[in-house]
GROMACS .gro file of C-alpha atoms in nm:
model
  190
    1UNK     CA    1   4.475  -9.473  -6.439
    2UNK     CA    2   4.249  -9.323  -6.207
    3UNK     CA    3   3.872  -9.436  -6.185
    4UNK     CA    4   3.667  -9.138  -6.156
    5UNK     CA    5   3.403  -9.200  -5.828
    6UNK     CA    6   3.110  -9.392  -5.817
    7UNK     CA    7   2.774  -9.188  -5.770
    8UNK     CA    8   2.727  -9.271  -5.433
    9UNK     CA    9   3.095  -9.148  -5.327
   10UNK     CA   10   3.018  -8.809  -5.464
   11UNK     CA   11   2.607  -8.841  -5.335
   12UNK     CA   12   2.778  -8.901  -4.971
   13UNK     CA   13   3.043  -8.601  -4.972
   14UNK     CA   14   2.783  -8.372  -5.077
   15UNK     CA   15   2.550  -8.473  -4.794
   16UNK     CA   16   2.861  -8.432  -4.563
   17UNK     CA   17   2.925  -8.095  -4.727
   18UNK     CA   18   2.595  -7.954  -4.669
   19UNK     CA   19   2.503  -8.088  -4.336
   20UNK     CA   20   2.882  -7.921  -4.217
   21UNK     CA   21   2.769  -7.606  -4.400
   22UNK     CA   22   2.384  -7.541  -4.323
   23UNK     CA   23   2.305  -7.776  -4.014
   24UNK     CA   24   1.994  -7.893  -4.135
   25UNK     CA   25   1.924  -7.991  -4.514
   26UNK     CA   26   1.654  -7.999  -4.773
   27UNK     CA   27   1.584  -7.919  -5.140
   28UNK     CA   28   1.550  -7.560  -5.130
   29UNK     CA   29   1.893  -7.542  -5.003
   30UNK     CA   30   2.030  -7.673  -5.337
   31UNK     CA   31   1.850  -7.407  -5.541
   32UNK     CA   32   2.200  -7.216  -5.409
   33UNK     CA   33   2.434  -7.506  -5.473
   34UNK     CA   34   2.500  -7.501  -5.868
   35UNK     CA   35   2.727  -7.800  -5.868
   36UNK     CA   36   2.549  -8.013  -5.660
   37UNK     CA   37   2.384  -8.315  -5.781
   38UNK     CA   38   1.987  -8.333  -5.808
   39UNK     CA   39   1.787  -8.417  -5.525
   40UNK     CA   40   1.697  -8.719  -5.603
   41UNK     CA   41   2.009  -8.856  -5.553
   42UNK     CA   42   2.120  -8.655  -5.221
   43UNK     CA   43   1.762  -8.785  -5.052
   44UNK     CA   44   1.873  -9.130  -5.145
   45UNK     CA   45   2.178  -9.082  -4.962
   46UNK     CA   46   2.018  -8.901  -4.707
   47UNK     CA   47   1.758  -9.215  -4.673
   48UNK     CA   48   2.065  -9.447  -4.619
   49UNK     CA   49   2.260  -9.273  -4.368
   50UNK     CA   50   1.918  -9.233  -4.186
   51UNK     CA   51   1.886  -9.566  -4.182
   52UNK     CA   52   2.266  -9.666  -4.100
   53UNK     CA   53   2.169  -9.398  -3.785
   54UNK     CA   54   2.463  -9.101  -3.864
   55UNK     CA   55   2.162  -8.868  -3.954
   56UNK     CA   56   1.777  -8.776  -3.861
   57UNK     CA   57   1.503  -8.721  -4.094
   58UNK     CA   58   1.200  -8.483  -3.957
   59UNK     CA   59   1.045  -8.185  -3.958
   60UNK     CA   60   1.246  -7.955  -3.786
   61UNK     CA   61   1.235  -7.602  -3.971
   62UNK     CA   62   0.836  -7.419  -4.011
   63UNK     CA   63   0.787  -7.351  -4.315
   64UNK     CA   64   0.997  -7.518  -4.540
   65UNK     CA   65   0.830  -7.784  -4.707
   66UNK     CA   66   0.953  -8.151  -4.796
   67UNK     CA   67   1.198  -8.364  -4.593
   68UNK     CA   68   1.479  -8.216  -4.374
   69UNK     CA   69   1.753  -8.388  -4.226
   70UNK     CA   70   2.048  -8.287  -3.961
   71UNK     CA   71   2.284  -8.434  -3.721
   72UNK     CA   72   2.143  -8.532  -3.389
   73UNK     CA   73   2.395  -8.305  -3.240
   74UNK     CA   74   2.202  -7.972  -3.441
   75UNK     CA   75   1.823  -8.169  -3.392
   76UNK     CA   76   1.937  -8.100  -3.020
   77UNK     CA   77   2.068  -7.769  -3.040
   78UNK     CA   78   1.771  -7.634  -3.241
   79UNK     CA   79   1.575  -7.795  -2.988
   80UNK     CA   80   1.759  -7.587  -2.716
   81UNK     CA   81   1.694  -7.277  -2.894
   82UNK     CA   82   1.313  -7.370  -2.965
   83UNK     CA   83   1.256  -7.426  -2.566
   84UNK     CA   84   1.463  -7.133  -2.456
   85UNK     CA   85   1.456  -6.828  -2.656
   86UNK     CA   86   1.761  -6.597  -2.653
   87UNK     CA   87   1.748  -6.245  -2.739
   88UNK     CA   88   2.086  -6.205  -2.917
   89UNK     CA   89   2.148  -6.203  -3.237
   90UNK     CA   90   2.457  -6.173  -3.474
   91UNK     CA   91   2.558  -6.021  -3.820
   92UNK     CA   92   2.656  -6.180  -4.111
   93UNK     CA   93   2.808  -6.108  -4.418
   94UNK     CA   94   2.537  -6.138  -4.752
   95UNK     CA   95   2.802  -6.395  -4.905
   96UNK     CA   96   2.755  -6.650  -4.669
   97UNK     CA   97   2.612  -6.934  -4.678
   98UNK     CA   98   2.405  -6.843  -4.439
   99UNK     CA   99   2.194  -6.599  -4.642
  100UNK     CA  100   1.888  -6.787  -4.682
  101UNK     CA  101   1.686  -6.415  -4.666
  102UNK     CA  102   1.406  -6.449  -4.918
  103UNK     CA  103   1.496  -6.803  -5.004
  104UNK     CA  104   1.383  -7.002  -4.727
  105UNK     CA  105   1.295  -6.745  -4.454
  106UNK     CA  106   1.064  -6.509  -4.500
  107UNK     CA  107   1.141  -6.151  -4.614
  108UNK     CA  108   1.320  -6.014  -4.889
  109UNK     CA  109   1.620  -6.132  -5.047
  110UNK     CA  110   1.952  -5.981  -4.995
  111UNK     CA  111   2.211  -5.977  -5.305
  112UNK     CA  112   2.502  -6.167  -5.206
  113UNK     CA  113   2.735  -5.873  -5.274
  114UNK     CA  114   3.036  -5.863  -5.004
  115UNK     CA  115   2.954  -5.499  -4.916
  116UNK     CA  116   2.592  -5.627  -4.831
  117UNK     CA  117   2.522  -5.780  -4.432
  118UNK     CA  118   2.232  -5.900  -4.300
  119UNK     CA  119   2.150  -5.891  -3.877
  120UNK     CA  120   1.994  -6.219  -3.783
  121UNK     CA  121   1.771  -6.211  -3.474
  122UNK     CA  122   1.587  -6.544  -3.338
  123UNK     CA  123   1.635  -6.705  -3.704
  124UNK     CA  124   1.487  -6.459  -3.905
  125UNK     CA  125   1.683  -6.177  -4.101
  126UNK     CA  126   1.576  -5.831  -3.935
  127UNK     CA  127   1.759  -5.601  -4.081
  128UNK     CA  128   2.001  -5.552  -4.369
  129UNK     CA  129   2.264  -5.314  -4.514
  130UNK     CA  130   2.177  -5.291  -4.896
  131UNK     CA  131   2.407  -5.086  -5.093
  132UNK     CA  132   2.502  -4.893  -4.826
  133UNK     CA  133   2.158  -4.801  -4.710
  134UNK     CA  134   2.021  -4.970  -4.367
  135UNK     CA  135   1.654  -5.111  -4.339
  136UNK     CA  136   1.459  -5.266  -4.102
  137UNK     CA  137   1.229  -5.570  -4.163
  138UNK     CA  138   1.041  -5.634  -3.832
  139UNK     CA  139   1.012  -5.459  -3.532
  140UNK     CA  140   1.300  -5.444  -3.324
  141UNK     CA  141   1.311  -5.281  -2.933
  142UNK     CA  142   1.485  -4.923  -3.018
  143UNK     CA  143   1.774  -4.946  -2.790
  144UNK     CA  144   1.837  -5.298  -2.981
  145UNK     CA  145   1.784  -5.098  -3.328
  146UNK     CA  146   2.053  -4.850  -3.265
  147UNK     CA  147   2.300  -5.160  -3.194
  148UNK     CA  148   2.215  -5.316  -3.457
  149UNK     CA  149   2.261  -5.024  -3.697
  150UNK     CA  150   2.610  -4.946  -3.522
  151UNK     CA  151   2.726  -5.291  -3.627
  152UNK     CA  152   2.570  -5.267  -3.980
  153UNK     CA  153   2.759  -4.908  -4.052
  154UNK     CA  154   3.096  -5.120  -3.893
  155UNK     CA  155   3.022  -5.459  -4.071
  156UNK     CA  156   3.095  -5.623  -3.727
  157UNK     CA  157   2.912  -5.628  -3.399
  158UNK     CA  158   3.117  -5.402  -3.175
  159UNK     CA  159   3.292  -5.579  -2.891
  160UNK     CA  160   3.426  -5.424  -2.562
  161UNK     CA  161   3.368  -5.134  -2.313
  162UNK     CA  162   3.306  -4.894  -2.597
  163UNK     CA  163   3.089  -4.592  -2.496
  164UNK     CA  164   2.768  -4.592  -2.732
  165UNK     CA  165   2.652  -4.259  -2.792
  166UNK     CA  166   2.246  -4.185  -2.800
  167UNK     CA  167   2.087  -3.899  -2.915
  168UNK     CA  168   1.722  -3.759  -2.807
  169UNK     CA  169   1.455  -3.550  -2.888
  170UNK     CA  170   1.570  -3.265  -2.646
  171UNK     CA  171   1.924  -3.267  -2.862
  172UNK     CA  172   2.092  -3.391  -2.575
  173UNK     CA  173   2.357  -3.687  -2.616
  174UNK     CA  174   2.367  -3.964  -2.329
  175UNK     CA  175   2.635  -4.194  -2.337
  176UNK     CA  176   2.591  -4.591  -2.235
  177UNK     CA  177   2.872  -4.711  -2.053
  178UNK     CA  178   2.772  -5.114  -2.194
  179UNK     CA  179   2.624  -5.168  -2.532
  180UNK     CA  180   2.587  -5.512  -2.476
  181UNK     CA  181   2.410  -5.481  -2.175
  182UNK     CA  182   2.027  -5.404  -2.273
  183UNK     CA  183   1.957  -5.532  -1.914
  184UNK     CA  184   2.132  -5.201  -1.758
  185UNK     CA  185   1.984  -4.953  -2.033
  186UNK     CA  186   1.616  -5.078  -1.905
  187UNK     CA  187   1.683  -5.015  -1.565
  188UNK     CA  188   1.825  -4.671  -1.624
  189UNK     CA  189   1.468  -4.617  -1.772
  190UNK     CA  190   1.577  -4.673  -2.165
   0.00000   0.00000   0.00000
């Protein structure tokens, strides 16, 4: 007959699951994890395998309050991103995991509805497409906005030499040979 598994076995996947899934873990993170076990016994894990050296306790997110704990391999990468900013961004889908809008970031919270995406920029969620309707939750350079919104009404960030087609005031339509290329837009004057 099978034994079913100790606490600890199951305590020690689910800390494997959720550092794999979210990169850096703490209780907030399990208000979105309905089978998971309680806190109390994934911090106890979490305590051990800080101590065996496999993980790192800190502070590493603002804003989120209690203890946090990631691979050395993400406490470096966020670290990266902290001392050199990039200005890209991607889109996700509102069913991933991912979709911390509202929970743990600040703004609203997106339904996790597969017709639903959020555009993360710099860690925060600044836009969304909400049941088919596109909104904007901080400010965002114009030429950037109009990407963004392109990918939102696509579900996907375009890729390729695709011509991206801008209309002004004066009615007139200017087409931009790169859309990835903000660099090139702002020396034509954009």
């Amino acid at each position: 007959a099978l034994e079913p598994p100790a606490a600890d076995d199951i305590a020690l996947a689910w800390c494997r699951l959720l550092l794999r899934r979210y990169g850096v873990v703490f209780r907030d993170l399990l208000a979105r994890e309905s089978t998971a076990p309680n806190w109390g016994s994934i911090i106890r894990m979490f305590r051990r395998l800080e101590l065996r050296g496999e993980v790192r306790g800190g502070r590493f997110i603002a804003g989120v309050a209690g203890e946090q704990f990631a691979e050395e391999a993400v406490v470096t990468r966020l670290r990266d991103l902290r001392d050199n900013p990039t200005t890209d961004w991607t889109i996700i889908s509102a069913i991933d995991p991912l979709n911390l809008s509202g929970l743990v970031t600040e703004g609203p919270r997106i339904p996790a509805i597969h017709k639903n995406a959020i555009v993360i920029h710099r860690g925060r969620a600044v836009a969304a497409k909400i049941s088919g309707r596109i909104e904007f939750f901080a400010a965002v350079d114009p030429l950037l906005q109009v990407e963004m919104r392109r990918a939102l009404q696509l579900g996907k960030r375009p890729v390729g030499p695709e011509k991206l087609h801008v209309r002004t005031g004066s009615r007139r339509t200017i087409m931009l040979p790169d859309p990835d290329s903000l660099d090139s837009r702002r020396r034509m004057g954009w």
